mmCIF file of C-alpha atoms in Angstrom:
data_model
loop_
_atom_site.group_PDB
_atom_site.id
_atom_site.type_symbol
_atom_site.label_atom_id
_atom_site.label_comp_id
_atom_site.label_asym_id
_atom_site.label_seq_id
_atom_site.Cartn_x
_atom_site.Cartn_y
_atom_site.Cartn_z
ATOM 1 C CA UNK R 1 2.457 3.709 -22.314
ATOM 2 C CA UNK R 2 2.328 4.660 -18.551
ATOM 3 C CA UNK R 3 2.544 1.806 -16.155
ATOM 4 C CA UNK R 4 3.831 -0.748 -13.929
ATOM 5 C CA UNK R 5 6.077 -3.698 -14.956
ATOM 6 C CA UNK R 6 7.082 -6.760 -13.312
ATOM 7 C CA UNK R 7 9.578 -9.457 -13.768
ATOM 8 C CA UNK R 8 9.855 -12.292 -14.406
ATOM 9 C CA UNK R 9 6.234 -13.671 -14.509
ATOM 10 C CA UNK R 10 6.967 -16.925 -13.198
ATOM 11 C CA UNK R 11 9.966 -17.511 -11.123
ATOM 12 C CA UNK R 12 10.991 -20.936 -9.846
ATOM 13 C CA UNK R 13 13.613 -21.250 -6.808
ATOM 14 C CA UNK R 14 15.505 -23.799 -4.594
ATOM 15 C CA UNK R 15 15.339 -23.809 -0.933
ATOM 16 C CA UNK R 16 18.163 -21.620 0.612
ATOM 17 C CA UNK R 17 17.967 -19.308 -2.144
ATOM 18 C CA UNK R 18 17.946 -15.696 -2.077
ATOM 19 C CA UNK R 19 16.042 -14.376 -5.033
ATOM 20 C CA UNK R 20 15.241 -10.753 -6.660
ATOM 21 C CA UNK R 21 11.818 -9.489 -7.936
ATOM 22 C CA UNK R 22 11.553 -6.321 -10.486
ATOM 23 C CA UNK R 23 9.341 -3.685 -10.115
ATOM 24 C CA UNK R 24 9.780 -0.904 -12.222
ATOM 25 C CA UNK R 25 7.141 2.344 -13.327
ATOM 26 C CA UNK R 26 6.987 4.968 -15.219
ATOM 27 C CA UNK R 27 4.156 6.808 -13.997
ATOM 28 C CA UNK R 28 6.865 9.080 -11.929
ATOM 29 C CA UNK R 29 4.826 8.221 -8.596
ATOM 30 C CA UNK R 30 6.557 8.506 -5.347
ATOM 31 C CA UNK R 31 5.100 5.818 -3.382
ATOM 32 C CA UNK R 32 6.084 2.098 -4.100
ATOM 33 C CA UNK R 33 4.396 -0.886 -2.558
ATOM 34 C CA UNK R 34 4.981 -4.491 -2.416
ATOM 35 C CA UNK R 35 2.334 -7.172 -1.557
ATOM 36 C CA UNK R 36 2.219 -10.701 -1.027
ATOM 37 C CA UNK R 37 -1.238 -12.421 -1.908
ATOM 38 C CA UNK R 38 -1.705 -16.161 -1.259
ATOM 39 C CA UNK R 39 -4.699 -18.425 -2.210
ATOM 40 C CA UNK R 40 -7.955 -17.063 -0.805
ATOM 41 C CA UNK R 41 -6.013 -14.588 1.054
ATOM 42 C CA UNK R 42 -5.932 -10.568 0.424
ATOM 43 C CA UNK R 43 -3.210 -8.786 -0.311
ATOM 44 C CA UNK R 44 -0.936 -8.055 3.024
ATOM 45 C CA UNK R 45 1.735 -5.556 3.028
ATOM 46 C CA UNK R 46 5.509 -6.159 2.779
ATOM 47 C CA UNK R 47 7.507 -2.992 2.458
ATOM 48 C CA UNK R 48 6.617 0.332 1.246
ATOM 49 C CA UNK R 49 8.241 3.312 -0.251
ATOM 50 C CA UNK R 50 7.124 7.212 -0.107
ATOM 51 C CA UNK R 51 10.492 8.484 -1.244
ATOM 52 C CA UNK R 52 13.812 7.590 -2.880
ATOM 53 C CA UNK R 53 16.206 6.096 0.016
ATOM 54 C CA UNK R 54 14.161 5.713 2.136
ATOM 55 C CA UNK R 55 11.163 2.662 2.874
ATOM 56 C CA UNK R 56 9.348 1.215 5.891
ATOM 57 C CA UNK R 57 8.323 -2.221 6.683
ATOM 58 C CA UNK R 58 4.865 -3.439 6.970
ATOM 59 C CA UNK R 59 2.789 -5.803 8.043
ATOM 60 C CA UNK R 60 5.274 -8.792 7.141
ATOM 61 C CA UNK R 61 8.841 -7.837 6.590
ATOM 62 C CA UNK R 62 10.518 -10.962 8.087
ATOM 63 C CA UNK R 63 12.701 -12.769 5.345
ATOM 64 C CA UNK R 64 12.278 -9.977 2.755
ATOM 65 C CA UNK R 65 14.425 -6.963 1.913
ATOM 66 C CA UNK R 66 13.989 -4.118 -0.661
ATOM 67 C CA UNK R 67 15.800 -0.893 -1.924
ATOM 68 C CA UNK R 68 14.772 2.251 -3.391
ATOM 69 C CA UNK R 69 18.208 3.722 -5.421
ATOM 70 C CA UNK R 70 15.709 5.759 -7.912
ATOM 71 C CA UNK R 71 12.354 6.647 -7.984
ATOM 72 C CA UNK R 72 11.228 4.169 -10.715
ATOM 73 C CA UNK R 73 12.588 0.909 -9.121
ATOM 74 C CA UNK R 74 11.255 -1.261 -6.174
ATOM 75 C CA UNK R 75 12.736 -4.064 -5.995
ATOM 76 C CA UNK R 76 12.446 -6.965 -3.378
ATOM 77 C CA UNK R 77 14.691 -9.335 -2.540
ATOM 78 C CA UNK R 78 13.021 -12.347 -0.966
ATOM 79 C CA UNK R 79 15.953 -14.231 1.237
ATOM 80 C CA UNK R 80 16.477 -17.637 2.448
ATOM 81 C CA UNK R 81 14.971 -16.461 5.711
ATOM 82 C CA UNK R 82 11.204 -16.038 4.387
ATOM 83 C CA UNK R 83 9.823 -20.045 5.754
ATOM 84 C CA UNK R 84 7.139 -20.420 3.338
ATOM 85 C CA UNK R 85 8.017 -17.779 0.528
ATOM 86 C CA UNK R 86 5.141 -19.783 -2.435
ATOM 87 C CA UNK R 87 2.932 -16.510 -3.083
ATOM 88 C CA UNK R 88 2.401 -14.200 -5.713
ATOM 89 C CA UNK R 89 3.840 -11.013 -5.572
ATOM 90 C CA UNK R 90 2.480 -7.633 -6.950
ATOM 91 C CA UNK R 91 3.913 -4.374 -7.161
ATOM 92 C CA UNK R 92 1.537 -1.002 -6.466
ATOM 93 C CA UNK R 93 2.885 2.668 -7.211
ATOM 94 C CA UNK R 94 1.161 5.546 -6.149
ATOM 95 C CA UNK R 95 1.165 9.647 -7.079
ATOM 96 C CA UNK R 96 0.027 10.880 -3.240
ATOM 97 C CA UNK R 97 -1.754 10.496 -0.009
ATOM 98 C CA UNK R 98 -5.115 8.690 0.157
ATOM 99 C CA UNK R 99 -4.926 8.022 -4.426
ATOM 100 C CA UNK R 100 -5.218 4.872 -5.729
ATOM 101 C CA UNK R 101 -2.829 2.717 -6.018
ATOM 102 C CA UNK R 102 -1.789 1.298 -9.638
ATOM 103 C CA UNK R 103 -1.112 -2.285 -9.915
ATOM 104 C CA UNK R 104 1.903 -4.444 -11.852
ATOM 105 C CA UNK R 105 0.634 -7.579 -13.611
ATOM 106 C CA UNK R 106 2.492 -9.806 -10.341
ATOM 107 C CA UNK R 107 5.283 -12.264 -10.116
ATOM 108 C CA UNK R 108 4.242 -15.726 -9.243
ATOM 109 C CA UNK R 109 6.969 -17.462 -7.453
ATOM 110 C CA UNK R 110 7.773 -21.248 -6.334
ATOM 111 C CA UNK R 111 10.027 -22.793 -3.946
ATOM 112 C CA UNK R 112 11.036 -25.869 -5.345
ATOM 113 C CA UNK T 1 -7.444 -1.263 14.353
ATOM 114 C CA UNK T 2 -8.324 -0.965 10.476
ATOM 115 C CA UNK T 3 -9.910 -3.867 9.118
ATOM 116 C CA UNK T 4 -12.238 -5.009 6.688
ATOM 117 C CA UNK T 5 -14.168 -7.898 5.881
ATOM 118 C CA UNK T 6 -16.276 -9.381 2.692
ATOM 119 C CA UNK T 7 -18.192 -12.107 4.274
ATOM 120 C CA UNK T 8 -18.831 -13.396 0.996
ATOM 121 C CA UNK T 9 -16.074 -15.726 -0.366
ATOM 122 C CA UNK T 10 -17.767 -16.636 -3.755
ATOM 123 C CA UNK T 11 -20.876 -16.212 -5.466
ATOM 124 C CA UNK T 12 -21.750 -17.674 -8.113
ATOM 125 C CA UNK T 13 -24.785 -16.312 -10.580
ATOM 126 C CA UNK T 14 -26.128 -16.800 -14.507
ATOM 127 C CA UNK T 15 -25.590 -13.743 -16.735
ATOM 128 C CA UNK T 16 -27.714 -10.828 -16.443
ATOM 129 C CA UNK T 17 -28.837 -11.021 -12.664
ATOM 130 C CA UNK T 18 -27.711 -8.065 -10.601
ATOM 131 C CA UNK T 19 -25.556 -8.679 -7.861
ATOM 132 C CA UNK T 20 -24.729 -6.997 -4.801
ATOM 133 C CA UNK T 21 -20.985 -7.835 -3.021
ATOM 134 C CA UNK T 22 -20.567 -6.719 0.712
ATOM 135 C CA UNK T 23 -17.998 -4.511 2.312
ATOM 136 C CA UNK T 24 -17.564 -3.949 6.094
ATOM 137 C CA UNK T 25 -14.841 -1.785 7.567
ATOM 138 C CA UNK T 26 -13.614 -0.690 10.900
ATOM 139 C CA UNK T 27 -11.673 2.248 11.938
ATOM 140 C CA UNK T 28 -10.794 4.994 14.285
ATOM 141 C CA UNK T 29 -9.630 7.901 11.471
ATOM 142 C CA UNK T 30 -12.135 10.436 10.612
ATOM 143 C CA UNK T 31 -10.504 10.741 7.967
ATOM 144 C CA UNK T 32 -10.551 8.029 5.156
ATOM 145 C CA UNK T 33 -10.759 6.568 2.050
ATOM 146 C CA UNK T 34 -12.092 3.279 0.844
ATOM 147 C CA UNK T 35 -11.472 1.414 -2.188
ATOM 148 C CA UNK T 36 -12.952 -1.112 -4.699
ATOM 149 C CA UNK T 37 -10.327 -3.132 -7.001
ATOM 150 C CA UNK T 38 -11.067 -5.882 -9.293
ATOM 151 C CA UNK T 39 -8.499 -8.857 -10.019
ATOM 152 C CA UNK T 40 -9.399 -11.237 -13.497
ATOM 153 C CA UNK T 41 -7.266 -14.345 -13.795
ATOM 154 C CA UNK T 42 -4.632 -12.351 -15.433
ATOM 155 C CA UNK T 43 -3.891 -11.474 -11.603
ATOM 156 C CA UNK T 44 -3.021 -7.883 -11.813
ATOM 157 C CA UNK T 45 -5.443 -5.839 -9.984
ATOM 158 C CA UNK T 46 -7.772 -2.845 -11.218
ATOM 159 C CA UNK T 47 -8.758 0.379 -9.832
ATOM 160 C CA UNK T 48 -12.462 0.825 -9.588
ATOM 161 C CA UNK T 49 -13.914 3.418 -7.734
ATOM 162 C CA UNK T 50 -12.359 5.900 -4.245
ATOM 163 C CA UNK T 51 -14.380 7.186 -1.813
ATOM 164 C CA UNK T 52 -13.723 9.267 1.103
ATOM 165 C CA UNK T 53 -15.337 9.423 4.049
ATOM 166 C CA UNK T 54 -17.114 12.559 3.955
ATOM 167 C CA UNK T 55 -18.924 11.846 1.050
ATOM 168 C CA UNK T 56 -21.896 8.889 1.303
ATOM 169 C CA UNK T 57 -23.346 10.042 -2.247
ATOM 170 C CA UNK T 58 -23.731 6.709 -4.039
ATOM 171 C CA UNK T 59 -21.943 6.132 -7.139
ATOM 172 C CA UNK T 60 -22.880 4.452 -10.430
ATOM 173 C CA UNK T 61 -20.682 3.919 -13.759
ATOM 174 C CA UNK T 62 -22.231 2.527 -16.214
ATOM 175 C CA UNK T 63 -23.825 -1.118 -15.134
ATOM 176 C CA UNK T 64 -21.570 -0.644 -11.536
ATOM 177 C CA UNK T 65 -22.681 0.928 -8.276
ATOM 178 C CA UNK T 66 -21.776 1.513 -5.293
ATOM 179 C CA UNK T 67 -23.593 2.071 -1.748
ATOM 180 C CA UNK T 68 -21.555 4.258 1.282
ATOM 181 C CA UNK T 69 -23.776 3.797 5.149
ATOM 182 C CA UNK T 70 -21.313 5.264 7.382
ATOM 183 C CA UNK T 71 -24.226 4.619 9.819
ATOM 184 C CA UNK T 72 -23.506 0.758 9.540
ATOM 185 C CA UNK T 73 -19.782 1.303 8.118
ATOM 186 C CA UNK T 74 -20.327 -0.569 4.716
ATOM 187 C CA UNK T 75 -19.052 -0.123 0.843
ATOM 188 C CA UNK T 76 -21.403 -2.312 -0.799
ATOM 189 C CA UNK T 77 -20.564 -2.570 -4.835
ATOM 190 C CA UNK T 78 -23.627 -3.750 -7.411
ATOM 191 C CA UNK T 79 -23.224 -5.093 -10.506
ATOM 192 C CA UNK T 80 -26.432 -4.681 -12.578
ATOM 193 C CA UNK T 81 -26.874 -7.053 -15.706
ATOM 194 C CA UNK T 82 -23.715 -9.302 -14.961
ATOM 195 C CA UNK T 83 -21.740 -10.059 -17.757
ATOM 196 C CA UNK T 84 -19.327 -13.220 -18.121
ATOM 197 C CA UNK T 85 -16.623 -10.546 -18.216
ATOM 198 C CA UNK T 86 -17.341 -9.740 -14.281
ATOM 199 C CA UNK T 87 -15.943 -12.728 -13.471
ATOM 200 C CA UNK T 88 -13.020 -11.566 -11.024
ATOM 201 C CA UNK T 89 -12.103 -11.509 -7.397
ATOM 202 C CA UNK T 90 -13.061 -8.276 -6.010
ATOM 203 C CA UNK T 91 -11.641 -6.365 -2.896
ATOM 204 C CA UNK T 92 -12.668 -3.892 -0.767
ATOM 205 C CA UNK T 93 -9.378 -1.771 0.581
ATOM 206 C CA UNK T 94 -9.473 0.817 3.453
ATOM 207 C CA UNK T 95 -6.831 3.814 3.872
ATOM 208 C CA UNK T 96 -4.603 3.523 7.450
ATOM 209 C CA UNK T 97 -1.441 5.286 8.355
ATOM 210 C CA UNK T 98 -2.728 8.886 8.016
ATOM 211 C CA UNK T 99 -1.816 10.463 4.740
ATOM 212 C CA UNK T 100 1.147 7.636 4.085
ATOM 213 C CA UNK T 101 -1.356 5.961 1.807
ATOM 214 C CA UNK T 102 -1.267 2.776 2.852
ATOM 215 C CA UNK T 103 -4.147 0.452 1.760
ATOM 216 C CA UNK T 104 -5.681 -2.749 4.448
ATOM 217 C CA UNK T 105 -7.675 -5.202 2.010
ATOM 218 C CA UNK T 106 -10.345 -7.806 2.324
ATOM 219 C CA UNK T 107 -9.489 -11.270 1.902
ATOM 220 C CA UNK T 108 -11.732 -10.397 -1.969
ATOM 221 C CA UNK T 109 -14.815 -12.217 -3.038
ATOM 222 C CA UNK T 110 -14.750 -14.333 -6.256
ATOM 223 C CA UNK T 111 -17.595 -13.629 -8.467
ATOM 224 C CA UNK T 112 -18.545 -16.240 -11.430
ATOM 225 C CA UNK T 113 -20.746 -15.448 -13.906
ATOM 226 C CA UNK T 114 -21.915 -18.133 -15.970
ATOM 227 C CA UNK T 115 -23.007 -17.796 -19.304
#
């Protein structure tokens, strides 16, 4: 099956911890996008992807860091620099220019 | 500047009544598309329906619709005969960046639908 994995689900961290999120697909899409999406908010962008080794920042970077070594990974690092890092994450992949964007089932993390 | 805004932050209505959820944008492109995703508890979200902006037909799939008024820049989605199974936070998203294909989203409206 084509799609868009996460993991973990559910990840719990200490303060001053730098921690990594998995995003992987298989839908051999070029773009990669992550999100952060608290409570009552929309989604807001973090970093995207339109090509292997290469990514931009978006709308807000600070405290998070990502790297795109093969077309099928995203990952994001979230560092001890993010203040208030308690969101949940998702993962979006895209085949081209103005498509849709398919969505990962999310990581949900905590700062203990 | 993109932005976009669903004035509605939750509605709540009894199965079967039809239900209409807003969607107001703003841009400067001529060129764009807008979006309509739907997130159940699970939390991962789901592609609806694309629409650029040079086509205002309306679209309907099945018991969903949807309404494009360039004229008064909105993306109004209808559910007719609301099931328990609509129950989901629903965004509207809005193309920026050109052709990078990056998406600007509403802060969603949560939908219940009681039984």
């Amino acid at each position: 099956d084509g799609g868009i994995t996460q993991s973990p689900k559910y990840l719990f961290r200490k303060e001053g911890q730098n921690v990594t999120l998995s995003c992987e697909q298989n839908l051999n899409h070029d773009a990669m996008y992550w999100y952060r999406q608290d409570p009552g908010q929309g989604l807001r962008l973090i970093y995207y992807s339109q090509i292997v080794n290469d990514f931009q920042k978006g709308d807000i970077a600070e405290g998070y860091s990502v790297s795109r070594e093969k077309k099928e990974s995203f990952p994001l690092t979230v560092t001890s620099a993010q203040k208030n890092p308690t969101a949940f994450y998702l993962c979006a992949s895209s085949d081209g220019s103005y498509n849709e964007q398919f969505f990962g089932p999310g990581t949900r993390l905590t700062v203990l | 500047a993109q932005k976009v805004t669903q004035a509605q932050t939750e509605i709540s209505v009894v199965e079967k009544e039809d239900v209409t959820l807003d969607c107001v944008y703003e841009t400067r492109d001529t060129t764009y598309y807008l979006f309509w995703y739907k997130q159940p508890p699970s939390g991962e979200l789901v592609f609806l329906i694309r629409r650029n902006s040079f086509d205002e037909q309306n679209e309907i799939s099945g018991r969903y619709s949807w309404n494009f008024q360039k004229s008064t820049s909105s993306f109004n989605f209808t559910i007719t005969a609301s099931q328990v199974v609509d129950s989901a936070v629903y965004f509207c998203a809005l193309s920026y960046g050109g052709s990078q294909g990056n998406l600007i989203f509403g802060k969603g409206t949560k939908l219940s639908v009681k039984p």
